[in-house]
Amino acid sequence: MGEFELIRNFFAAAPCAQGGVGVALGIGDDCALLDVPFGEQMAISTDTLVAGVHFADPCDPFLLGQRALAVAASDLAAMGATPLAFTLALTLPTVEAGWLEAFARGLNLMAQACDLRLVGGDTTRGPLSLTLTVFGRVPKGLALSRSGARPGDLVCVGAELGNAAGALPLVLNQRSTTPDIAQPLLAHYWSPTPQLALGQALRGKATSALDISDGLLADCGHIARASKVGLQIDNHRLPMSLALQTFLGKADAQRAALSGGDDYVLAFTLPGAELPALLAAGWTIYVVGRVIEGLGVYLLDEAGQDITPDQRGYQHFHA
Amino acid sequence: MGEFELIRNFFAAAPCAQGGVGVALGIGDDCALLDVPFGEQMAISTDTLVAGVHFADPCDPFLLGQRALAVAASDLAAMGATPLAFTLALTLPTVEAGWLEAFARGLNLMAQACDLRLVGGDTTRGPLSLTLTVFGRVPKGLALSRSGARPGDLVCVGAELGNAAGALPLVLNQRSTTPDIAQPLLAHYWSPTPQLALGQALRGKATSALDISDGLLADCGHIARASKVGLQIDNHRLPMSLALQTFLGKADAQRAALSGGDDYVLAFTLPGAELPALLAAGWTIYVVGRVIEGLGVYLLDEAGQDITPDQRGYQHFHA
């Protein structure tokens, strides 16, 4: 038995690969088989992370496993889908037992947190990279797409912004700071929390949603384009952690909250009438702007003046 | 807009990305949405191909696109699944329009041949590799697994064996031959035909199935292990093309048919009573052996003598 077949057996024995609700057949055959309840649809998303491009090489394999699955699962949250399963395509230059064990531990931990089961994949030799495909289920017609935002809706986010971007200089060892500031920022970077429960709570309520991966302004541009509307963002209403503001100062913290990547926080549009019941139910929701007629994303200051760097809005922001 | 976003738009505009039956939402949102009819299950398989490991680098991008999808779709055939959709995770060192155009053309051609629609994926910068995840649907309880073979069943294959292995010295430019021999062999290597229709015809009839990717003997070992049975293969009944026998000579052709990789032909076990109706319906089926009590794969000569190289059979064959 070759070492790559051993790895397949290693993953097949992982706690998250032991099947569960919706998994009719897991690892070990030509295909996995998933059950989708009557009246529901299957939501699917694929993410690739390449060493030296999407993460430093070498990096901590436990943190990599944890983060890679969180990033992928965040797309299920953005769709309002209930997590079901995932496949892992792992390409490795060499087989190191310690590396694999730590990677699988991180993957397992996030799989349990997200209620996702490993049902298949591929293990190959080559430059280090991973492709994760995640599967969820969502009642027909209730998936949260990017295309339903309507003028008058509120623009909302589900958590503080900019923490992961703030952590980047720490991840890259370009700066250091005290643990009370570094720890919460690094936690957001290495172990983002996919907002799966919030996504499901927004089914039938939010008119559009996505998860912020390229920064609030750039990703709001996707909603603007798909929904053919304008989005106004209030610069003074961005939720930011104390750690981020202390570490970067207020102006740079705002820039991180607006344009930093890797947040994996939900951004969504919501008719105002839906807000009170969601807040009463205990959901954390920050209102950061409103949907208007037009096309593009506009940044406003406290006086309502347009301070968008590019006059056409951020619709061409994503470089 | 960055060049990798342009690539995403390029693939979104491809003919095979224009949706179709079962695709509720295609490329462009956080997730794709697929419909699975009531009473059916979703079959899922993931394959990674790495440049320099699974294919030569550089290689013809048209042939790569065509072959990569065929290899992935073959797993749906092995499960008896009806093709539905696929995702493509493509990692590229540089963006070359000509390369992409040819790759997409090959991908499209095979997608049309297999009735598969591109519904999502990821495009990233890094060492060249692709991960394809294919989706099919199959009536509940009718998927062809590896675990149902029973003593007394016939061991069958759905096409001639060894052609792709025979083509390998031509692919690697280690040997050359006349076009009448080279062409059919190279066609099997570069454009394997996933036996999707045969797989669906075997639902409820075959007791186990898989697609041969590592050679008949090695893959029969998977059925033997999963079904806890023995498989006898008759060395003199292996279907082989004239081109293969002319190119390699009979003994090496038999070796290619038994142990060569990349066939992507179905191997399956079938109760004898099912055979006449399938043959009458026009299916090409070669009987190459039988299932017995025991465990492992055994090779027999014309006189019924065991000529298995390893006395324990081929159950530990896969290196």
XYZ file of C-alpha atoms in Angstrom:
638
model
C 0.000 0.000 0.000
C 1.536 3.337 -1.033
C 1.903 6.283 1.328
C -0.819 8.245 -0.458
C -3.244 5.350 -0.030
C -2.294 5.334 3.647
C -3.234 9.016 3.826
C -6.639 8.227 2.325
C -7.158 5.603 5.009
C -5.971 8.092 7.627
C -8.627 10.628 6.592
C -11.268 7.889 6.264
C -10.648 7.089 9.933
C -10.999 10.726 11.057
C -13.904 11.496 13.418
C -15.471 13.886 10.875
C -15.475 11.094 8.242
C -17.763 8.751 10.200
C -20.960 9.770 8.403
C -24.096 11.294 9.860
C -27.400 12.830 8.852
C -27.660 13.109 5.065
C -24.604 10.968 4.311
C -25.841 7.772 2.625
C -22.336 6.661 1.571
C -19.058 8.221 2.691
C -15.383 7.739 1.816
C -14.253 4.584 0.002
C -16.344 4.102 -3.148
C -16.269 5.784 -6.560
C -18.671 8.471 -5.332
C -20.124 9.615 -2.040
C -23.935 9.642 -1.838
C -25.825 12.456 -0.119
C -29.536 12.660 0.682
C -31.349 15.928 0.030
C -34.770 16.084 1.743
C -37.801 16.643 -0.456
C -38.393 20.338 -1.089
C -34.758 21.287 -0.479
C -31.871 22.093 -2.819
C -28.179 21.300 -2.597
C -25.869 24.301 -2.141
C -22.286 23.794 -3.360
C -19.145 25.922 -3.101
C -15.465 25.274 -3.946
C -12.407 27.089 -2.560
C -8.728 26.555 -3.341
C -5.894 27.664 -1.061
C -2.356 27.589 -2.496
C 0.787 27.654 -0.319
C 2.722 30.888 -0.733
C -0.316 32.587 -2.259
C -3.200 32.163 0.184
C -1.145 31.143 3.213
C 2.511 31.299 4.245
C 4.675 28.263 3.570
C 5.580 26.766 5.974
C 2.599 27.408 8.234
C 0.991 25.766 11.233
C -0.927 22.763 9.802
C -3.475 22.746 12.646
C -4.389 26.381 11.970
C -4.391 25.758 8.193
C -6.841 22.856 8.488
C -9.099 24.840 10.766
C -9.045 28.014 8.682
C -9.426 26.345 5.267
C -12.667 24.641 6.243
C -14.002 27.784 7.965
C -13.407 29.834 4.815
C -15.230 27.257 2.679
C -18.126 26.859 5.136
C -18.603 30.621 5.175
C -20.046 30.354 1.642
C -22.759 28.028 2.978
C -23.545 30.625 5.672
C -23.841 33.309 2.982
C -26.423 31.182 1.169
C -28.444 30.425 4.303
C -27.678 26.726 3.847
C -27.653 24.036 6.520
C -24.208 22.360 6.454
C -24.152 18.780 5.210
C -20.731 17.549 4.062
C -17.431 18.396 2.378
C -14.714 16.875 0.195
C -10.998 17.561 0.572
C -8.530 17.519 -2.331
C -5.108 17.740 -0.696
C -1.874 18.036 -2.687
C 1.291 17.485 -0.655
C 4.980 17.622 -1.639
C 5.939 15.017 0.973
C 4.128 12.856 3.477
C 4.913 13.884 7.061
C 2.904 12.100 9.745
C 3.141 14.988 12.234
C 1.983 17.534 9.682
C -0.963 15.396 8.605
C -2.020 14.612 12.151
C -2.057 18.302 13.107
C -3.828 19.309 9.867
C -6.514 16.653 10.413
C -6.966 17.815 14.020
C -7.650 21.387 12.871
C -9.942 20.177 10.104
C -11.872 17.939 12.518
C -12.338 20.677 15.061
C -13.835 23.052 12.478
C -15.883 20.224 10.918
C -17.456 19.540 14.299
C -18.059 23.245 14.934
C -19.750 23.564 11.529
C -21.528 20.163 11.595
C -19.822 19.136 8.324
C -18.824 15.552 7.438
C -15.877 14.564 5.246
C -17.307 12.325 2.481
C -14.504 12.090 -0.065
C -11.725 13.787 -1.946
C -8.335 13.043 -3.381
C -4.767 13.020 -2.086
C -2.002 13.681 -4.570
C 1.695 14.526 -4.671
C 2.674 18.022 -5.795
C 3.108 21.598 -4.547
C 1.100 22.139 -1.330
C -2.489 23.244 -1.976
C -6.004 22.331 -0.898
C -9.369 22.482 -2.602
C -12.397 22.137 -0.364
C -15.904 21.660 -1.729
C -18.698 22.141 0.800
C -22.290 20.958 0.565
C -25.360 22.271 2.318
C -29.114 22.052 1.937
C -31.618 24.846 1.798
C -35.418 24.886 1.328
C -36.295 25.577 -2.299
C -36.664 29.308 -2.970
C -35.187 30.379 0.379
C -31.471 30.488 -0.494
C -29.904 33.922 0.061
C -28.552 35.061 -3.294
C -26.798 38.340 -4.105
C -29.471 39.569 -6.438
C -32.552 40.491 -4.373
C -31.576 43.792 -2.690
C -34.212 46.532 -3.110
C -34.038 50.301 -2.571
C -35.100 51.041 0.975
C -33.519 47.914 2.467
C -30.985 48.309 5.257
C -27.372 47.210 4.663
C -26.243 45.093 7.623
C -23.260 43.060 8.793
C -23.254 40.210 11.306
C -20.084 40.963 13.298
C -17.215 43.428 13.763
C -15.138 44.083 10.660
C -11.435 44.355 9.916
C -10.033 42.085 12.624
C -8.487 39.600 10.174
C -6.945 42.403 8.088
C -5.638 43.900 11.312
C -4.053 40.548 12.192
C -2.172 40.299 8.900
C 0.957 42.254 9.982
C 1.100 39.909 13.006
C 0.646 36.784 10.858
C 3.427 37.980 8.533
C 5.671 38.893 11.516
C 5.870 42.484 10.292
C 4.703 43.915 13.613
C 4.196 42.710 17.155
C 2.000 43.854 20.032
C 0.816 42.812 23.468
C -1.090 39.531 23.808
C -4.364 41.218 24.864
C -4.447 42.939 21.452
C -2.762 40.252 19.325
C -4.841 37.300 20.527
C -8.342 38.442 19.524
C -7.059 39.660 16.136
C -5.146 36.435 15.394
C -8.142 34.356 16.497
C -10.263 36.079 13.851
C -7.632 35.390 11.194
C -6.864 31.760 11.997
C -10.241 30.632 13.174
C -12.936 32.689 11.491
C -16.417 31.699 12.640
C -18.670 30.976 9.662
C -22.002 32.651 10.511
C -24.021 29.550 9.685
C -26.788 30.025 12.267
C -27.250 33.672 11.291
C -27.460 32.719 7.605
C -30.219 30.232 8.353
C -32.043 32.795 10.530
C -32.016 35.244 7.607
C -33.796 32.823 5.204
C -36.948 34.427 3.900
C -35.987 37.722 5.598
C -32.770 39.074 4.044
C -33.179 40.128 0.401
C -29.503 39.441 -0.449
C -26.418 38.176 1.351
C -22.771 37.205 0.940
C -19.773 36.633 3.149
C -17.151 39.378 3.193
C -13.863 37.989 1.927
C -12.436 40.934 -0.038
C -13.558 43.783 2.240
C -16.973 45.334 2.893
C -16.867 47.855 0.028
C -15.672 45.403 -2.636
C -18.162 42.745 -1.630
C -21.042 45.211 -1.397
C -20.138 45.934 -5.027
C -21.111 42.339 -5.851
C -24.559 42.859 -4.287
C -24.926 46.197 -6.105
C -24.112 44.642 -9.484
C -26.183 41.474 -8.998
C -29.197 43.398 -7.627
C -28.777 46.441 -9.904
C -28.961 48.879 -6.979
C -26.782 51.353 -5.136
C -25.492 50.780 -1.605
C -24.657 53.639 0.756
C -22.278 52.758 3.592
C -21.992 55.063 6.623
C -18.306 55.371 7.478
C -19.076 56.225 11.139
C -21.233 53.143 11.743
C -18.670 50.424 10.998
C -18.481 47.966 13.909
C -14.844 47.623 14.965
C -13.240 45.852 17.905
C -11.355 47.765 20.567
C -8.304 45.585 19.822
C -8.320 46.663 16.168
C -8.699 50.368 16.987
C -5.988 50.223 19.637
C -3.593 48.359 17.340
C -4.100 50.373 14.145
C -5.515 53.700 15.315
C -9.016 54.784 14.263
C -8.325 55.836 10.661
C -6.426 52.670 9.708
C -8.959 50.533 11.594
C -11.699 52.074 9.437
C -9.687 51.317 6.307
C -9.290 47.691 7.485
C -13.037 47.479 8.172
C -13.896 48.886 4.720
C -11.299 47.243 2.503
C -9.430 44.565 4.445
C -9.988 40.985 3.409
C -10.623 37.678 5.180
C -13.448 38.841 7.459
C -15.848 35.979 6.607
C -18.626 37.986 8.240
C -22.062 38.092 6.594
C -23.119 41.284 4.797
C -26.800 41.383 3.854
C -29.682 43.624 2.941
C -32.807 43.545 5.064
C -36.197 45.267 4.847
C -36.387 47.484 7.941
C -39.544 45.701 9.109
C -37.577 42.480 9.611
C -34.992 44.011 11.948
C -36.843 44.272 15.310
C -37.783 40.576 15.507
C -34.225 39.483 14.650
C -32.750 41.787 17.304
C -35.358 40.621 19.814
C -34.364 37.034 19.079
C -30.839 37.936 20.154
C -29.022 38.112 16.804
C -26.067 40.485 16.562
C -26.800 42.721 13.581
C -25.070 46.004 12.802
C -26.838 48.373 10.404
C -24.126 50.076 8.319
C -26.072 51.668 5.472
C -29.004 51.516 3.084
C -29.936 50.416 -0.432
C -30.789 53.176 -2.931
C -31.719 53.456 -6.583
C -28.636 53.534 -8.791
C -25.602 51.328 -9.208
C -22.447 51.118 -7.127
C -21.289 51.468 -3.555
C -20.986 54.888 -1.922
C -19.241 55.793 1.308
C -20.814 58.616 3.365
C -19.396 60.595 6.279
C -21.334 61.519 9.417
C -22.819 64.574 7.647
C -24.054 62.417 4.768
C -21.385 63.726 2.379
C -20.103 61.329 -0.269
C -16.474 60.485 0.561
C -16.149 57.565 -1.887
C -12.543 57.584 -3.128
C -13.605 56.640 -6.671
C -16.512 58.790 -7.886
C -18.133 55.874 -9.677
C -18.359 54.086 -6.367
C -16.588 50.884 -5.557
C -18.121 48.807 -8.309
C -14.705 48.442 -9.978
C -12.894 48.162 -6.704
C -11.876 44.515 -6.804
C -8.348 44.560 -8.269
C -10.890 43.913 -12.593
C -7.954 41.551 -12.032
C -6.937 38.913 -14.537
C -8.166 36.079 -12.343
C -11.591 37.704 -12.110
C -11.525 37.946 -15.913
C -10.892 34.184 -16.039
C -13.925 33.600 -13.821
C -16.013 35.650 -16.229
C -14.498 33.720 -19.139
C -15.591 30.380 -17.685
C -18.999 31.799 -16.691
C -19.536 32.616 -20.377
C -18.591 29.098 -21.560
C -21.360 27.093 -23.296
C -21.233 24.398 -20.592
C -21.828 27.054 -17.883
C -25.219 28.156 -19.219
C -27.265 26.007 -16.854
C -29.734 23.281 -17.692
C -31.833 20.569 -16.079
C -31.161 20.362 -12.345
C -29.176 23.596 -12.135
C -31.235 26.080 -10.082
C -28.351 28.569 -9.736
C -25.033 28.457 -11.607
C -21.783 30.432 -11.480
C -21.683 33.841 -9.796
C -23.072 33.578 -6.262
C -21.603 32.235 -3.023
C -22.903 28.752 -3.842
C -24.427 26.950 -6.794
C -27.842 25.360 -6.206
C -28.710 21.937 -7.606
C -32.085 20.197 -7.637
C -32.228 16.514 -6.768
C -35.561 14.906 -7.744
C -37.580 13.238 -4.997
C -36.440 9.662 -4.415
C -32.955 10.268 -5.794
C -29.575 10.818 -4.157
C -26.666 13.046 -5.107
C -23.477 11.229 -6.168
C -20.244 13.221 -5.702
C -16.643 12.560 -6.704
C -13.461 14.692 -6.622
C -10.287 14.240 -8.693
C -7.086 16.272 -8.690
C -4.582 16.326 -11.564
C -1.175 17.907 -10.898
C 1.195 19.040 -13.687
C 4.316 16.924 -13.828
C 2.637 14.186 -11.758
C -0.613 13.266 -13.543
C 0.164 14.910 -16.883
C 3.248 16.227 -18.655
C 4.081 19.919 -18.316
C 3.777 21.542 -20.793
C 0.918 19.629 -22.384
C -1.817 20.319 -24.921
C -4.442 22.344 -22.986
C -7.311 21.165 -25.222
C -6.500 17.508 -24.521
C -5.959 18.245 -20.823
C -9.389 19.871 -20.463
C -11.056 17.035 -22.304
C -9.274 14.262 -20.418
C -9.582 15.795 -16.935
C -13.369 15.955 -17.125
C -13.629 12.472 -18.670
C -11.597 10.989 -15.810
C -13.828 12.688 -13.236
C -17.079 11.750 -15.012
C -15.986 8.117 -15.112
C -16.627 7.940 -11.347
C -20.272 8.877 -11.988
C -20.477 6.072 -14.568
C -19.065 3.627 -12.008
C -21.857 4.584 -9.597
C -24.614 4.293 -12.204
C -25.344 8.012 -11.744
C -26.984 10.363 -14.247
C -24.594 13.308 -14.828
C -25.749 16.645 -13.452
C -22.977 19.212 -13.008
C -19.346 19.866 -12.066
C -17.105 22.460 -10.438
C -13.596 23.335 -11.616
C -10.827 24.530 -9.306
C -8.036 25.660 -11.622
C -4.636 26.815 -10.371
C -2.464 28.538 -12.991
C 1.080 29.959 -12.804
C 0.308 32.611 -15.430
C -2.707 33.720 -17.424
C -2.342 32.931 -21.139
C -5.420 33.605 -23.257
C -4.554 30.956 -25.857
C -3.994 28.286 -23.239
C -7.265 29.091 -21.478
C -9.254 29.196 -24.689
C -7.985 25.764 -25.767
C -8.459 24.288 -22.288
C -12.054 25.579 -22.132
C -12.731 24.169 -25.604
C -11.632 20.688 -24.511
C -13.594 20.979 -21.273
C -16.722 22.122 -23.119
C -16.540 19.305 -25.627
C -16.361 16.645 -22.904
C -19.015 18.459 -20.833
C -21.395 18.278 -23.775
C -20.547 14.622 -24.438
C -21.211 13.792 -20.769
C -24.186 16.157 -20.314
C -22.419 17.951 -17.435
C -22.820 21.649 -16.614
C -20.150 23.855 -15.032
C -21.760 25.440 -11.930
C -18.843 26.912 -10.017
C -15.281 26.596 -8.842
C -12.279 28.733 -8.114
C -9.399 30.175 -10.131
C -6.147 30.815 -8.302
C -2.482 31.566 -9.001
C 0.036 28.819 -8.270
C 1.644 25.704 -9.750
C -0.586 24.243 -12.488
C -3.183 21.793 -11.177
C -6.914 21.125 -11.444
C -9.476 19.687 -9.090
C -12.779 18.655 -10.621
C -15.792 17.701 -8.531
C -18.613 15.995 -10.440
C -22.239 15.617 -9.391
C -24.786 13.081 -10.531
C -28.135 11.777 -9.364
C -29.191 8.202 -8.829
C -32.442 6.632 -7.585
C -32.192 5.803 -3.878
C -30.853 2.293 -3.333
C -29.790 1.782 -6.948
C -26.260 3.235 -6.879
C -23.600 0.716 -7.911
C -21.236 0.365 -4.975
C -18.165 -1.871 -4.710
C -19.562 -3.989 -1.920
C -22.336 -6.172 -3.363
C -20.485 -8.862 -5.369
C -21.621 -12.420 -4.525
C -20.046 -15.813 -5.245
C -21.431 -17.095 -8.532
C -21.601 -13.643 -10.192
C -19.755 -13.096 -13.463
C -16.869 -10.594 -13.587
C -17.351 -8.309 -16.605
C -15.779 -5.277 -18.272
C -17.465 -2.799 -20.606
C -14.734 -2.270 -23.243
C -11.284 -3.372 -24.398
C -8.533 -2.978 -21.836
C -4.983 -1.688 -21.886
C -5.221 0.858 -24.712
C -4.352 3.853 -22.535
C -1.406 2.027 -20.940
C -0.301 1.050 -24.445
C -0.442 4.714 -25.458
C 1.806 5.861 -22.624
C 5.165 5.327 -24.435
C 3.693 7.386 -27.298
C 2.465 10.138 -24.956
C 5.900 10.299 -23.327
C 7.657 10.241 -26.749
C 9.569 7.116 -25.750
C 8.412 5.187 -28.831
C 6.727 5.922 -32.135
C 4.637 3.855 -34.536
C 2.439 4.174 -37.612
C -0.674 6.373 -37.379
C -3.102 3.426 -37.801
C -1.750 1.968 -34.544
C -0.904 5.207 -32.707
C -4.205 6.994 -33.291
C -6.639 4.566 -31.634
C -4.298 4.123 -28.659
C -3.761 7.872 -28.176
C -7.502 8.498 -28.534
C -8.135 6.175 -25.577
C -5.531 7.992 -23.496
C -6.499 11.586 -24.280
C -10.214 11.173 -24.687
C -11.419 8.273 -22.580
C -15.149 7.690 -22.919
C -16.818 7.571 -19.489
C -19.276 4.640 -19.709
C -22.173 6.681 -18.336
C -24.971 5.002 -20.307
C -23.690 1.532 -19.436
C -23.487 2.480 -15.742
C -27.128 3.585 -15.774
C -28.162 0.414 -17.647
C -26.519 -1.686 -14.902
C -28.582 -0.110 -12.077
C -30.465 -2.811 -10.232
C -28.622 -5.495 -12.245
C -24.872 -5.356 -11.470
C -24.043 -6.323 -7.877
C -20.889 -4.154 -7.790
C -19.031 -1.813 -10.127
C -16.101 0.576 -10.420
C -14.133 2.233 -13.173
C -10.695 0.802 -13.896
C -8.071 3.486 -13.272
C -5.200 1.467 -11.784
C -5.508 -1.685 -13.905
C -8.054 -4.533 -13.905
C -6.325 -6.648 -11.251
C -5.690 -3.818 -8.793
C -9.211 -2.461 -9.126
C -10.820 -5.907 -8.878
C -8.951 -6.046 -5.548
C -11.115 -3.118 -4.371
C -14.287 -5.072 -5.210
C -12.870 -8.203 -3.524
C -12.082 -6.302 -0.320
C -15.320 -4.283 -0.213
C -17.495 -7.333 -1.036
C -15.417 -9.848 0.981
C -15.194 -12.267 -1.950
C -12.617 -13.731 -4.317
C -12.447 -12.800 -8.009
C -11.024 -15.177 -10.637
C -9.860 -13.519 -13.853
C -9.296 -15.617 -16.997
C -6.065 -14.421 -18.604
C -7.153 -15.684 -22.070
C -10.463 -13.777 -22.071
C -9.129 -10.219 -21.724
C -10.585 -8.041 -24.491
C -7.724 -6.272 -26.267
C -7.619 -4.129 -29.392
C -5.721 -5.205 -32.465
C -3.737 -1.943 -32.272
C -2.564 -2.766 -28.744
C -1.556 -6.341 -29.637
C 0.247 -5.215 -32.794
C 2.080 -2.436 -30.948
C 3.124 -4.339 -27.812
C 2.975 -8.009 -28.811
C 0.522 -10.352 -27.114
C 2.329 -10.894 -23.789
C 2.916 -7.180 -23.093
C -0.578 -6.372 -24.323
C -1.961 -8.800 -21.714
C 0.164 -7.156 -19.054
C -1.200 -3.733 -20.105
C -4.767 -5.104 -19.976
C -4.233 -6.576 -16.511
C -2.136 -3.938 -14.792
C -1.972 -0.826 -16.969
C -3.705 2.285 -15.675
C -5.992 4.954 -17.110
C -8.528 2.634 -18.805
C -11.647 4.303 -17.320
C -13.622 1.258 -18.443
C -16.293 -0.177 -16.121
C -15.550 -3.438 -14.307
C -18.575 -5.010 -12.625
C -20.038 -8.187 -11.227
C -23.290 -9.491 -12.661
C -25.556 -12.426 -11.826
C -25.467 -14.677 -14.923
C -29.248 -14.389 -15.322
C -28.917 -10.662 -16.070
C -26.482 -11.115 -18.960
C -28.720 -12.242 -21.877
C -31.117 -9.271 -21.711
C -28.220 -6.778 -21.532
C -26.521 -8.382 -24.538
C -29.833 -8.497 -26.421
C -30.260 -4.770 -25.731
C -26.990 -4.211 -27.552
C -24.602 -3.491 -24.655
C -20.957 -4.431 -25.160
C -20.068 -6.644 -22.204
C -17.018 -8.908 -21.955
C -17.108 -11.668 -19.354
C -13.580 -12.016 -17.963
C -14.076 -14.160 -14.858
C -16.238 -15.108 -11.898
C -16.775 -14.327 -8.230
C -15.893 -17.084 -5.742
C -15.862 -17.584 -1.984
C -12.616 -16.312 -0.477
C -10.731 -13.034 -0.577
C -8.456 -11.631 -3.251
C -8.015 -11.618 -7.017
C -6.694 -14.678 -8.835
C -5.451 -14.946 -12.400
C -6.136 -18.242 -14.213
C -4.661 -19.594 -17.457
C -6.661 -21.368 -20.158
C -6.383 -24.669 -18.281
C -7.774 -23.084 -15.118
C -4.363 -23.100 -13.380
C -3.633 -20.275 -10.953
C -0.933 -18.055 -12.471
C -1.352 -15.163 -10.000
C 2.127 -13.646 -9.524
C 1.518 -13.101 -5.800
C 0.051 -16.207 -4.128
C -2.196 -14.149 -1.883
C -3.794 -12.750 -4.989
C -3.705 -9.104 -5.988
C -5.334 -7.753 -2.854
C -2.095 -5.927 -1.925
C -1.313 -5.045 -5.488
C -1.856 -1.297 -5.453
C 1.593 0.165 -4.696
